[in-house]
C-alpha cells in the first residue's frame, strides 16, 4: 500500500493543507477563545525574525518605539466618525471591571490612532517638535467572524506606526517611504515574496484615511493577501483631537499624519507563498535556523563530528542547530525538519566519517549531494543566497503567469474564479464595476499606474485595477 502523505496535498484541498502544515510543523494552535491562537516556539521564532528585520528598517526610517495602553475610552473612538463606523463591528468592549460596571466602557484596542492622538496633542507644541515619528509593537483585538490562524484572528500581534508632520507633502512622502523602503524591502528581500505596491480604492481604504498604500501578494492557490498597509490620514484625526502646532509664522496649524502596520498575517503569507506538499520552505535570510546538522546514528565519533560542524558553521555566521537526538529515528527527525522548512540539512553518519564528506540536503530546490566536510562552511553562505533568490523568482513567476489582462467585469471574475488575478483599466471598471465584482467575492486589491508604479491619485489617467479573490 502507498504510504499516506504527511500533509493533505495542496491541489486536493489548499485550506486543509494550510491547517495541516501549521499543526504538524508546530507553528501554532487555536486558542481556547474562538478566533485566538497560541503561537508555538518555532512559529514565534519566525515572527521574532520578522520583528527584528522590520524593527531595524523602521528605526532606519527615523521612528522610535513607544507603548500605548491596551484599553481605550470608548468616547475616543467616537471623535472620528468614519473611523468608529469602520471598526464598530469588530470592537471588543469592556463594561465591567473589579466587579463593578464602569462609568465609561473601554474598548480593547483594534488600532491606536485615537489614543495616540490624545497624547500627540499634548506632546506637539511647535514646529520644532515635528516630525514626530512613533512606532509600537503590540497586540490588537478585532472580533473576527471567520477566523483562520495567522491570517485572521481575533487577537493578533503587529507593529503600528503613527506620525505627525508639519505639511501634507512631508506626511505623504513618509507614508510612501514606509511603504517602499520598510515594507516592500522586507517582503521582497527577506521574505522572498514578490509584492505589488499600489493604492487602495475608496471602498477598500482604511477607515479615517485619505489614502491607503498596500502591498499585495499572490498565494500558492492564486488568491491575494494584503501583507501590509501605510495610510495617509490627512488632518482627520488632528481635527478630531485638536492636534496643533505653532508654525514658524506664529500661527496655530493642524498636523498632517500617517499610520502604518504589518502583523502576524505575514507568517500566514510566508506559509502560503512558499510552502509545498512536504511542508514549509523558509527563506534563508529570514530563517531562525538556516542549517540543521543531523547525526544519523549515536556513534561517539559521529556525534563529535556533528558538533564540530555546528561550531564551524556558527563561526561562519550561519544560524545553525545541532540535532543529536539519536534516540529518535533519523527518518522521523529528517521529516520534521523538512516540515519546518529549514533551508539546509547536513546529515552525518559513520560512512561520511570514512569518506570525509557529509550529505547536503537543500529544502528549497530539493535534492541531496555529498559535500566535502571541510568545504561546507565556505560553501553554505552562497548556497543559502541561491535558495533565497530562487524563492523570490518562483513567487514572481507565479504572479506573472497567473495574472490576465481583461476588459470586462465578467472576464475579471472568470480569471479570479480560475485561481488567478486580473488587471483591468480603472476607467473601464470604476466604482460601479467594483461593486459588481464584490457580488462574486472578488475585490480590487489595488490601483497601479500603467508602468506598475504607485499612482498619485485614485483617478489618475491610465490607472489599472488589480483584482482577485483574497484572504
GROMACS .gro file of C-alpha atoms in nm:
model
  471
    1UNK     CA    1   0.000   0.000   0.000
    2UNK     CA    2   0.113   0.355  -0.076
    3UNK     CA    3   0.221   0.550   0.229
    4UNK     CA    4  -0.026   0.821   0.330
    5UNK     CA    5   0.113   1.174   0.277
    6UNK     CA    6   0.213   1.369   0.585
    7UNK     CA    7   0.012   1.669   0.462
    8UNK     CA    8  -0.306   1.696   0.257
    9UNK     CA    9  -0.182   1.777  -0.097
   10UNK     CA   10  -0.227   2.143  -0.185
   11UNK     CA   11  -0.401   2.056  -0.511
   12UNK     CA   12  -0.662   1.848  -0.325
   13UNK     CA   13  -0.756   2.095  -0.053
   14UNK     CA   14  -0.544   2.409  -0.006
   15UNK     CA   15  -0.711   2.527   0.319
   16UNK     CA   16  -0.671   2.180   0.474
   17UNK     CA   17  -0.306   2.169   0.361
   18UNK     CA   18  -0.252   2.507   0.529
   19UNK     CA   19  -0.402   2.390   0.858
   20UNK     CA   20  -0.216   2.056   0.843
   21UNK     CA   21   0.112   2.238   0.795
   22UNK     CA   22   0.057   2.478   1.083
   23UNK     CA   23  -0.019   2.186   1.313
   24UNK     CA   24   0.247   1.938   1.200
   25UNK     CA   25   0.526   2.193   1.169
   26UNK     CA   26   0.436   2.303   1.525
   27UNK     CA   27   0.377   2.666   1.430
   28UNK     CA   28   0.055   2.743   1.619
   29UNK     CA   29  -0.271   2.609   1.760
   30UNK     CA   30  -0.617   2.751   1.811
   31UNK     CA   31  -0.662   2.924   2.146
   32UNK     CA   32  -0.943   2.848   2.393
   33UNK     CA   33  -1.147   3.154   2.287
   34UNK     CA   34  -1.277   3.137   1.933
   35UNK     CA   35  -1.051   3.324   1.695
   36UNK     CA   36  -0.746   3.334   1.921
   37UNK     CA   37  -0.421   3.147   1.864
   38UNK     CA   38  -0.133   3.005   2.062
   39UNK     CA   39   0.192   3.063   1.870
   40UNK     CA   40   0.435   2.781   1.939
   41UNK     CA   41   0.812   2.842   1.973
   42UNK     CA   42   0.905   2.762   1.612
   43UNK     CA   43   0.623   2.979   1.477
   44UNK     CA   44   0.715   3.255   1.719
   45UNK     CA   45   1.076   3.225   1.605
   46UNK     CA   46   0.961   3.316   1.253
   47UNK     CA   47   0.772   3.616   1.392
   48UNK     CA   48   1.074   3.722   1.600
   49UNK     CA   49   1.294   3.726   1.291
   50UNK     CA   50   1.031   3.932   1.106
   51UNK     CA   51   1.022   4.169   1.405
   52UNK     CA   52   1.399   4.207   1.408
   53UNK     CA   53   1.422   4.281   1.037
   54UNK     CA   54   1.122   4.514   1.038
   55UNK     CA   55   1.226   4.696   1.356
   56UNK     CA   56   1.568   4.773   1.209
   57UNK     CA   57   1.408   4.922   0.897
   58UNK     CA   58   1.157   5.125   1.100
   59UNK     CA   59   1.434   5.273   1.310
   60UNK     CA   60   1.637   5.350   0.996
   61UNK     CA   61   1.332   5.550   0.880
   62UNK     CA   62   1.365   5.763   1.194
   63UNK     CA   63   1.081   5.623   1.409
   64UNK     CA   64   1.128   5.532   1.775
   65UNK     CA   65   0.944   5.266   1.972
   66UNK     CA   66   0.692   5.357   2.242
   67UNK     CA   67   0.392   5.189   2.404
   68UNK     CA   68   0.028   5.295   2.445
   69UNK     CA   69  -0.242   5.129   2.661
   70UNK     CA   70  -0.447   4.828   2.556
   71UNK     CA   71  -0.769   4.990   2.683
   72UNK     CA   72  -0.910   5.296   2.508
   73UNK     CA   73  -1.205   5.502   2.640
   74UNK     CA   74  -1.498   5.440   2.409
   75UNK     CA   75  -1.550   5.814   2.369
   76UNK     CA   76  -1.211   5.845   2.195
   77UNK     CA   77  -1.327   5.631   1.904
   78UNK     CA   78  -1.643   5.832   1.851
   79UNK     CA   79  -1.448   6.152   1.784
   80UNK     CA   80  -1.359   6.045   1.428
   81UNK     CA   81  -1.687   5.932   1.273
   82UNK     CA   82  -1.556   5.736   0.977
   83UNK     CA   83  -1.304   5.556   1.198
   84UNK     CA   84  -1.557   5.435   1.455
   85UNK     CA   85  -1.803   5.337   1.184
   86UNK     CA   86  -1.539   5.128   1.009
   87UNK     CA   87  -1.436   4.944   1.324
   88UNK     CA   88  -1.769   4.917   1.508
   89UNK     CA   89  -1.849   4.557   1.402
   90UNK     CA   90  -1.506   4.439   1.521
   91UNK     CA   91  -1.485   4.607   1.861
   92UNK     CA   92  -1.449   4.423   2.190
   93UNK     CA   93  -1.595   4.646   2.464
   94UNK     CA   94  -1.534   4.609   2.838
   95UNK     CA   95  -1.829   4.723   3.051
   96UNK     CA   96  -1.733   4.579   3.392
   97UNK     CA   97  -1.411   4.581   3.594
   98UNK     CA   98  -1.333   4.498   3.954
   99UNK     CA   99  -1.683   4.358   3.996
  100UNK     CA  100  -1.847   4.690   3.907
  101UNK     CA  101  -1.998   4.850   3.598
  102UNK     CA  102  -1.754   5.103   3.455
  103UNK     CA  103  -1.862   5.466   3.436
  104UNK     CA  104  -1.747   5.465   3.074
  105UNK     CA  105  -1.699   5.146   2.870
  106UNK     CA  106  -1.348   5.088   2.737
  107UNK     CA  107  -1.256   4.937   2.405
  108UNK     CA  108  -0.980   4.677   2.366
  109UNK     CA  109  -0.766   4.846   2.102
  110UNK     CA  110  -0.840   4.747   1.743
  111UNK     CA  111  -0.572   5.003   1.640
  112UNK     CA  112  -0.434   5.305   1.825
  113UNK     CA  113  -0.489   5.619   1.614
  114UNK     CA  114  -0.729   5.765   1.870
  115UNK     CA  115  -0.528   5.715   2.187
  116UNK     CA  116  -0.205   5.813   2.012
  117UNK     CA  117  -0.364   6.141   1.906
  118UNK     CA  118  -0.477   6.212   2.260
  119UNK     CA  119  -0.107   6.221   2.353
  120UNK     CA  120   0.027   6.373   2.033
  121UNK     CA  121  -0.199   6.670   2.109
  122UNK     CA  122  -0.007   6.711   2.439
  123UNK     CA  123   0.341   6.645   2.301
  124UNK     CA  124   0.328   6.861   1.990
  125UNK     CA  125   0.354   7.232   2.070
  126UNK     CA  126   0.570   7.383   1.797
  127UNK     CA  127   0.707   7.311   1.451
  128UNK     CA  128   1.029   7.217   1.636
  129UNK     CA  129   0.850   6.906   1.770
  130UNK     CA  130   0.783   6.781   1.416
  131UNK     CA  131   0.803   6.536   1.260
  132UNK     CA  132   0.703   6.313   1.549
  133UNK     CA  133   0.769   5.953   1.447
  134UNK     CA  134   0.646   5.677   1.681
  135UNK     CA  135   0.610   5.300   1.645
  136UNK     CA  136   0.477   5.041   1.886
  137UNK     CA  137   0.488   4.661   1.895
  138UNK     CA  138   0.164   4.538   2.044
  139UNK     CA  139  -0.137   4.308   2.027
  140UNK     CA  140  -0.475   4.426   1.899
  141UNK     CA  141  -0.824   4.276   1.906
  142UNK     CA  142  -1.072   4.273   1.619
  143UNK     CA  143  -1.367   4.041   1.662
  144UNK     CA  144  -1.337   3.807   1.363
  145UNK     CA  145  -1.640   3.625   1.228
  146UNK     CA  146  -1.438   3.383   1.012
  147UNK     CA  147  -1.106   3.327   1.189
  148UNK     CA  148  -0.809   3.145   1.038
  149UNK     CA  149  -0.478   3.103   1.221
  150UNK     CA  150  -0.227   3.379   1.136
  151UNK     CA  151  -0.448   3.520   0.858
  152UNK     CA  152  -0.750   3.646   1.050
  153UNK     CA  153  -0.753   3.609   1.427
  154UNK     CA  154  -0.947   3.793   1.694
  155UNK     CA  155  -0.620   3.886   1.864
  156UNK     CA  156  -0.302   3.929   1.663
  157UNK     CA  157   0.046   4.074   1.704
  158UNK     CA  158   0.175   4.363   1.498
  159UNK     CA  159   0.361   4.689   1.483
  160UNK     CA  160   0.173   5.012   1.426
  161UNK     CA  161   0.347   5.334   1.335
  162UNK     CA  162   0.198   5.678   1.400
  163UNK     CA  163   0.348   6.004   1.282
  164UNK     CA  164   0.272   6.377   1.281
  165UNK     CA  165   0.415   6.622   1.025
  166UNK     CA  166   0.409   6.994   0.956
  167UNK     CA  167   0.299   6.960   0.591
  168UNK     CA  168   0.088   6.738   0.370
  169UNK     CA  169   0.389   6.670   0.145
  170UNK     CA  170   0.606   6.554   0.434
  171UNK     CA  171   0.336   6.314   0.559
  172UNK     CA  172   0.268   6.184   0.207
  173UNK     CA  173   0.637   6.122   0.143
  174UNK     CA  174   0.683   5.947   0.478
  175UNK     CA  175   0.390   5.712   0.417
  176UNK     CA  176   0.547   5.626   0.081
  177UNK     CA  177   0.887   5.573   0.244
  178UNK     CA  178   0.741   5.321   0.489
  179UNK     CA  179   0.555   5.152   0.203
  180UNK     CA  180   0.861   5.112  -0.016
  181UNK     CA  181   1.175   5.116   0.196
  182UNK     CA  182   1.041   4.940   0.505
  183UNK     CA  183   0.763   4.702   0.399
  184UNK     CA  184   0.848   4.625   0.037
  185UNK     CA  185   1.217   4.588   0.121
  186UNK     CA  186   1.138   4.340   0.397
  187UNK     CA  187   0.892   4.136   0.193
  188UNK     CA  188   1.096   4.117  -0.125
  189UNK     CA  189   1.450   4.094   0.011
  190UNK     CA  190   1.393   3.896   0.333
  191UNK     CA  191   1.064   3.710   0.300
  192UNK     CA  192   1.130   3.636  -0.068
  193UNK     CA  193   0.771   3.729  -0.159
  194UNK     CA  194   0.701   3.926  -0.473
  195UNK     CA  195   0.452   4.201  -0.387
  196UNK     CA  196   0.254   4.450  -0.592
  197UNK     CA  197   0.270   4.802  -0.448
  198UNK     CA  198  -0.045   5.000  -0.510
  199UNK     CA  199  -0.313   5.234  -0.387
  200UNK     CA  200  -0.641   5.119  -0.232
  201UNK     CA  201  -0.971   5.233  -0.380
  202UNK     CA  202  -1.209   5.445  -0.177
  203UNK     CA  203  -1.412   5.132  -0.091
  204UNK     CA  204  -1.105   4.945   0.041
  205UNK     CA  205  -0.936   5.237   0.219
  206UNK     CA  206  -0.859   5.233   0.593
  207UNK     CA  207  -1.137   5.394   0.797
  208UNK     CA  208  -1.038   5.755   0.859
  209UNK     CA  209  -0.759   5.769   0.598
  210UNK     CA  210  -0.742   5.989   0.288
  211UNK     CA  211  -0.517   5.737   0.111
  212UNK     CA  212  -0.408   5.381   0.181
  213UNK     CA  213  -0.097   5.228   0.023
  214UNK     CA  214  -0.091   4.849   0.016
  215UNK     CA  215   0.134   4.554  -0.063
  216UNK     CA  216  -0.048   4.260  -0.223
  217UNK     CA  217   0.099   3.912  -0.269
  218UNK     CA  218  -0.029   3.611  -0.461
  219UNK     CA  219  -0.055   3.296  -0.254
  220UNK     CA  220   0.003   2.944  -0.382
  221UNK     CA  221  -0.365   2.900  -0.470
  222UNK     CA  222  -0.382   3.225  -0.666
  223UNK     CA  223  -0.566   3.428  -0.401
  224UNK     CA  224  -0.433   3.763  -0.283
  225UNK     CA  225  -0.316   3.851   0.065
  226UNK     CA  226  -0.270   4.208   0.190
  227UNK     CA  227   0.072   4.195   0.355
  228UNK     CA  228   0.089   4.546   0.499
  229UNK     CA  229  -0.054   4.896   0.462
  230UNK     CA  230   0.062   5.255   0.503
  231UNK     CA  231  -0.201   5.526   0.542
  232UNK     CA  232  -0.211   5.898   0.484
  233UNK     CA  233  -0.453   6.025   0.747
  234UNK     CA  234  -0.458   6.383   0.627
  235UNK     CA  235  -0.583   6.603   0.911
  236UNK     CA  236  -0.884   6.391   1.006
  237UNK     CA  237  -0.756   6.276   1.344
  238UNK     CA  238  -0.571   6.601   1.410
  239UNK     CA  239  -0.900   6.787   1.369
  240UNK     CA  240  -1.087   6.542   1.595
  241UNK     CA  241  -0.824   6.564   1.872
  242UNK     CA  242  -0.713   6.924   1.812
  243UNK     CA  243  -0.353   6.819   1.744
  244UNK     CA  244  -0.197   7.153   1.651
  245UNK     CA  245   0.144   7.316   1.638
  246UNK     CA  246   0.278   7.669   1.641
  247UNK     CA  247   0.415   7.733   1.291
  248UNK     CA  248   0.727   7.934   1.201
  249UNK     CA  249   0.492   8.217   1.112
  250UNK     CA  250   0.336   8.214   1.459
  251UNK     CA  251   0.002   8.059   1.357
  252UNK     CA  252  -0.171   7.755   1.502
  253UNK     CA  253  -0.181   7.476   1.242
  254UNK     CA  254  -0.322   7.122   1.239
  255UNK     CA  255  -0.063   6.849   1.190
  256UNK     CA  256  -0.071   6.605   0.897
  257UNK     CA  257  -0.048   6.238   0.990
  258UNK     CA  258   0.030   5.883   0.884
  259UNK     CA  259  -0.022   5.539   1.034
  260UNK     CA  260   0.107   5.205   0.910
  261UNK     CA  261   0.110   4.842   1.020
  262UNK     CA  262   0.218   4.487   0.945
  263UNK     CA  263   0.117   4.185   1.152
  264UNK     CA  264   0.148   3.813   1.219
  265UNK     CA  265  -0.052   3.778   0.896
  266UNK     CA  266   0.293   3.784   0.733
  267UNK     CA  267   0.358   3.438   0.883
  268UNK     CA  268   0.047   3.308   0.706
  269UNK     CA  269   0.164   3.475   0.385
  270UNK     CA  270   0.503   3.309   0.419
  271UNK     CA  271   0.342   2.966   0.456
  272UNK     CA  272   0.105   3.006   0.160
  273UNK     CA  273   0.366   3.169  -0.066
  274UNK     CA  274   0.649   2.922  -0.023
  275UNK     CA  275   0.505   2.602   0.126
  276UNK     CA  276   0.484   2.282  -0.076
  277UNK     CA  277   0.340   1.936  -0.023
  278UNK     CA  278   0.632   1.845   0.203
  279UNK     CA  279   0.590   2.143   0.434
  280UNK     CA  280   0.719   2.493   0.482
  281UNK     CA  281   1.012   2.643   0.291
  282UNK     CA  282   1.168   2.926   0.489
  283UNK     CA  283   1.374   3.191   0.308
  284UNK     CA  284   1.733   3.167   0.433
  285UNK     CA  285   1.760   3.539   0.519
  286UNK     CA  286   1.457   3.503   0.746
  287UNK     CA  287   1.513   3.153   0.884
  288UNK     CA  288   1.572   3.131   1.262
  289UNK     CA  289   1.760   2.809   1.180
  290UNK     CA  290   1.935   2.824   0.843
  291UNK     CA  291   2.104   2.486   0.874
  292UNK     CA  292   2.049   2.182   1.092
  293UNK     CA  293   2.328   1.928   1.139
  294UNK     CA  294   2.185   1.580   1.200
  295UNK     CA  295   2.363   1.281   1.347
  296UNK     CA  296   2.233   0.971   1.170
  297UNK     CA  297   2.350   0.735   1.445
  298UNK     CA  298   2.457   0.769   1.807
  299UNK     CA  299   2.818   0.678   1.737
  300UNK     CA  300   3.050   0.890   1.953
  301UNK     CA  301   3.270   0.983   1.659
  302UNK     CA  302   2.961   1.089   1.459
  303UNK     CA  303   2.832   1.298   1.747
  304UNK     CA  304   3.169   1.468   1.787
  305UNK     CA  305   3.180   1.547   1.413
  306UNK     CA  306   2.825   1.684   1.413
  307UNK     CA  307   2.909   1.921   1.698
  308UNK     CA  308   3.234   2.025   1.531
  309UNK     CA  309   3.048   2.108   1.208
  310UNK     CA  310   2.789   2.303   1.406
  311UNK     CA  311   3.062   2.513   1.564
  312UNK     CA  312   3.228   2.580   1.227
  313UNK     CA  313   2.903   2.689   1.066
  314UNK     CA  314   2.818   2.917   1.358
  315UNK     CA  315   3.164   3.074   1.330
  316UNK     CA  316   3.093   3.134   0.959
  317UNK     CA  317   2.781   3.331   1.051
  318UNK     CA  318   2.525   3.061   0.977
  319UNK     CA  319   2.230   3.027   1.218
  320UNK     CA  320   2.271   2.657   1.297
  321UNK     CA  321   2.121   2.393   1.520
  322UNK     CA  322   2.274   2.055   1.602
  323UNK     CA  323   2.031   1.763   1.614
  324UNK     CA  324   2.197   1.482   1.806
  325UNK     CA  325   1.874   1.326   1.936
  326UNK     CA  326   1.968   0.979   1.817
  327UNK     CA  327   1.710   0.818   2.044
  328UNK     CA  328   1.456   0.944   1.786
  329UNK     CA  329   1.475   0.767   1.446
  330UNK     CA  330   1.669   0.962   1.184
  331UNK     CA  331   1.387   0.943   0.928
  332UNK     CA  332   1.139   1.097   1.172
  333UNK     CA  333   1.377   1.382   1.251
  334UNK     CA  334   1.451   1.447   0.883
  335UNK     CA  335   1.079   1.470   0.804
  336UNK     CA  336   1.022   1.706   1.098
  337UNK     CA  337   1.294   1.944   0.977
  338UNK     CA  338   1.158   1.923   0.625
  339UNK     CA  339   0.811   2.016   0.754
  340UNK     CA  340   0.963   2.315   0.935
  341UNK     CA  341   1.128   2.428   0.613
  342UNK     CA  342   1.483   2.469   0.742
  343UNK     CA  343   1.677   2.564   0.426
  344UNK     CA  344   1.965   2.316   0.465
  345UNK     CA  345   2.013   1.981   0.637
  346UNK     CA  346   2.364   1.846   0.688
  347UNK     CA  347   2.343   1.471   0.752
  348UNK     CA  348   2.638   1.289   0.906
  349UNK     CA  349   2.679   0.914   0.956
  350UNK     CA  350   2.965   0.661   1.005
  351UNK     CA  351   3.023   0.625   0.629
  352UNK     CA  352   3.057   1.001   0.595
  353UNK     CA  353   3.336   1.000   0.850
  354UNK     CA  354   3.524   0.743   0.643
  355UNK     CA  355   3.488   0.941   0.320
  356UNK     CA  356   3.540   1.286   0.470
  357UNK     CA  357   3.206   1.404   0.331
  358UNK     CA  358   2.861   1.497   0.455
  359UNK     CA  359   2.524   1.477   0.281
  360UNK     CA  360   2.385   1.821   0.200
  361UNK     CA  361   2.003   1.829   0.162
  362UNK     CA  362   1.859   2.154   0.024
  363UNK     CA  363   1.496   2.211   0.120
  364UNK     CA  364   1.412   2.488  -0.127
  365UNK     CA  365   1.516   2.343  -0.466
  366UNK     CA  366   1.513   1.989  -0.326
  367UNK     CA  367   1.775   1.719  -0.372
  368UNK     CA  368   2.082   1.589  -0.189
  369UNK     CA  369   2.451   1.579  -0.272
  370UNK     CA  370   2.769   1.474  -0.094
  371UNK     CA  371   2.998   1.763   0.001
  372UNK     CA  372   3.345   1.762   0.149
  373UNK     CA  373   3.304   1.829   0.521
  374UNK     CA  374   3.594   2.074   0.525
  375UNK     CA  375   3.438   2.279   0.240
  376UNK     CA  376   3.094   2.312   0.397
  377UNK     CA  377   3.145   2.635   0.595
  378UNK     CA  378   3.279   2.816   0.288
  379UNK     CA  379   3.011   2.673   0.057
  380UNK     CA  380   2.697   2.725   0.262
  381UNK     CA  381   2.657   3.109   0.252
  382UNK     CA  382   2.648   3.101  -0.130
  383UNK     CA  383   2.403   2.809  -0.128
  384UNK     CA  384   2.169   2.997   0.106
  385UNK     CA  385   2.177   3.307  -0.117
  386UNK     CA  386   2.098   3.096  -0.425
  387UNK     CA  387   1.798   2.947  -0.249
  388UNK     CA  388   1.680   3.289  -0.130
  389UNK     CA  389   1.684   3.414  -0.489
  390UNK     CA  390   1.500   3.103  -0.611
  391UNK     CA  391   1.206   3.158  -0.376
  392UNK     CA  392   1.163   3.518  -0.491
  393UNK     CA  393   1.188   3.414  -0.854
  394UNK     CA  394   0.924   3.144  -0.807
  395UNK     CA  395   0.695   3.392  -0.630
  396UNK     CA  396   0.731   3.646  -0.913
  397UNK     CA  397   0.686   3.387  -1.188
  398UNK     CA  398   0.368   3.254  -1.026
  399UNK     CA  399   0.213   3.600  -1.011
  400UNK     CA  400   0.313   3.695  -1.363
  401UNK     CA  401   0.196   3.368  -1.518
  402UNK     CA  402  -0.140   3.377  -1.340
  403UNK     CA  403  -0.234   3.742  -1.400
  404UNK     CA  404  -0.454   3.815  -1.701
  405UNK     CA  405  -0.525   4.147  -1.871
  406UNK     CA  406  -0.903   4.174  -1.918
  407UNK     CA  407  -1.155   4.424  -2.046
  408UNK     CA  408  -1.480   4.339  -1.865
  409UNK     CA  409  -1.613   4.256  -1.520
  410UNK     CA  410  -1.712   3.911  -1.644
  411UNK     CA  411  -1.360   3.835  -1.764
  412UNK     CA  412  -1.217   3.959  -1.433
  413UNK     CA  413  -1.448   3.729  -1.235
  414UNK     CA  414  -1.357   3.439  -1.463
  415UNK     CA  415  -0.984   3.495  -1.407
  416UNK     CA  416  -1.027   3.519  -1.029
  417UNK     CA  417  -1.250   3.210  -1.021
  418UNK     CA  418  -0.982   3.016  -1.210
  419UNK     CA  419  -0.728   3.089  -0.934
  420UNK     CA  420  -0.557   3.397  -1.069
  421UNK     CA  421  -0.553   3.774  -1.076
  422UNK     CA  422  -0.681   4.015  -1.339
  423UNK     CA  423  -0.578   4.363  -1.449
  424UNK     CA  424  -0.846   4.593  -1.590
  425UNK     CA  425  -0.836   4.966  -1.668
  426UNK     CA  426  -0.988   5.156  -1.374
  427UNK     CA  427  -1.160   5.388  -1.620
  428UNK     CA  428  -1.348   5.084  -1.756
  429UNK     CA  429  -1.424   4.937  -1.412
  430UNK     CA  430  -1.493   5.228  -1.178
  431UNK     CA  431  -1.681   5.211  -0.851
  432UNK     CA  432  -1.988   5.059  -1.019
  433UNK     CA  433  -1.780   4.775  -1.162
  434UNK     CA  434  -1.607   4.731  -0.826
  435UNK     CA  435  -1.949   4.678  -0.665
  436UNK     CA  436  -2.036   4.419  -0.930
  437UNK     CA  437  -1.711   4.234  -0.860
  438UNK     CA  438  -1.799   4.224  -0.490
  439UNK     CA  439  -2.114   4.027  -0.574
  440UNK     CA  440  -1.879   3.747  -0.683
  441UNK     CA  441  -1.645   3.777  -0.380
  442UNK     CA  442  -1.383   3.949  -0.596
  443UNK     CA  443  -1.223   4.275  -0.483
  444UNK     CA  444  -0.998   4.543  -0.625
  445UNK     CA  445  -0.677   4.470  -0.439
  446UNK     CA  446  -0.512   4.794  -0.550
  447UNK     CA  447  -0.470   5.050  -0.824
  448UNK     CA  448  -0.139   5.074  -1.009
  449UNK     CA  449  -0.017   5.311  -1.279
  450UNK     CA  450   0.033   5.185  -1.634
  451UNK     CA  451   0.404   5.136  -1.570
  452UNK     CA  452   0.337   4.941  -1.248
  453UNK     CA  453   0.426   5.225  -1.011
  454UNK     CA  454   0.202   5.362  -0.736
  455UNK     CA  455  -0.040   5.622  -0.879
  456UNK     CA  456  -0.064   5.973  -0.737
  457UNK     CA  457  -0.445   5.969  -0.726
  458UNK     CA  458  -0.740   5.731  -0.748
  459UNK     CA  459  -0.848   5.879  -1.080
  460UNK     CA  460  -0.506   5.936  -1.238
  461UNK     CA  461  -0.513   5.870  -1.615
  462UNK     CA  462  -0.407   5.517  -1.703
  463UNK     CA  463  -0.473   5.363  -1.362
  464UNK     CA  464  -0.513   4.986  -1.370
  465UNK     CA  465  -0.713   4.787  -1.113
  466UNK     CA  466  -0.559   4.462  -0.989
  467UNK     CA  467  -0.849   4.235  -0.890
  468UNK     CA  468  -0.862   3.896  -0.720
  469UNK     CA  469  -1.024   3.682  -0.458
  470UNK     CA  470  -0.846   3.730  -0.129
  471UNK     CA  471  -0.788   3.611   0.225
   0.00000   0.00000   0.00000
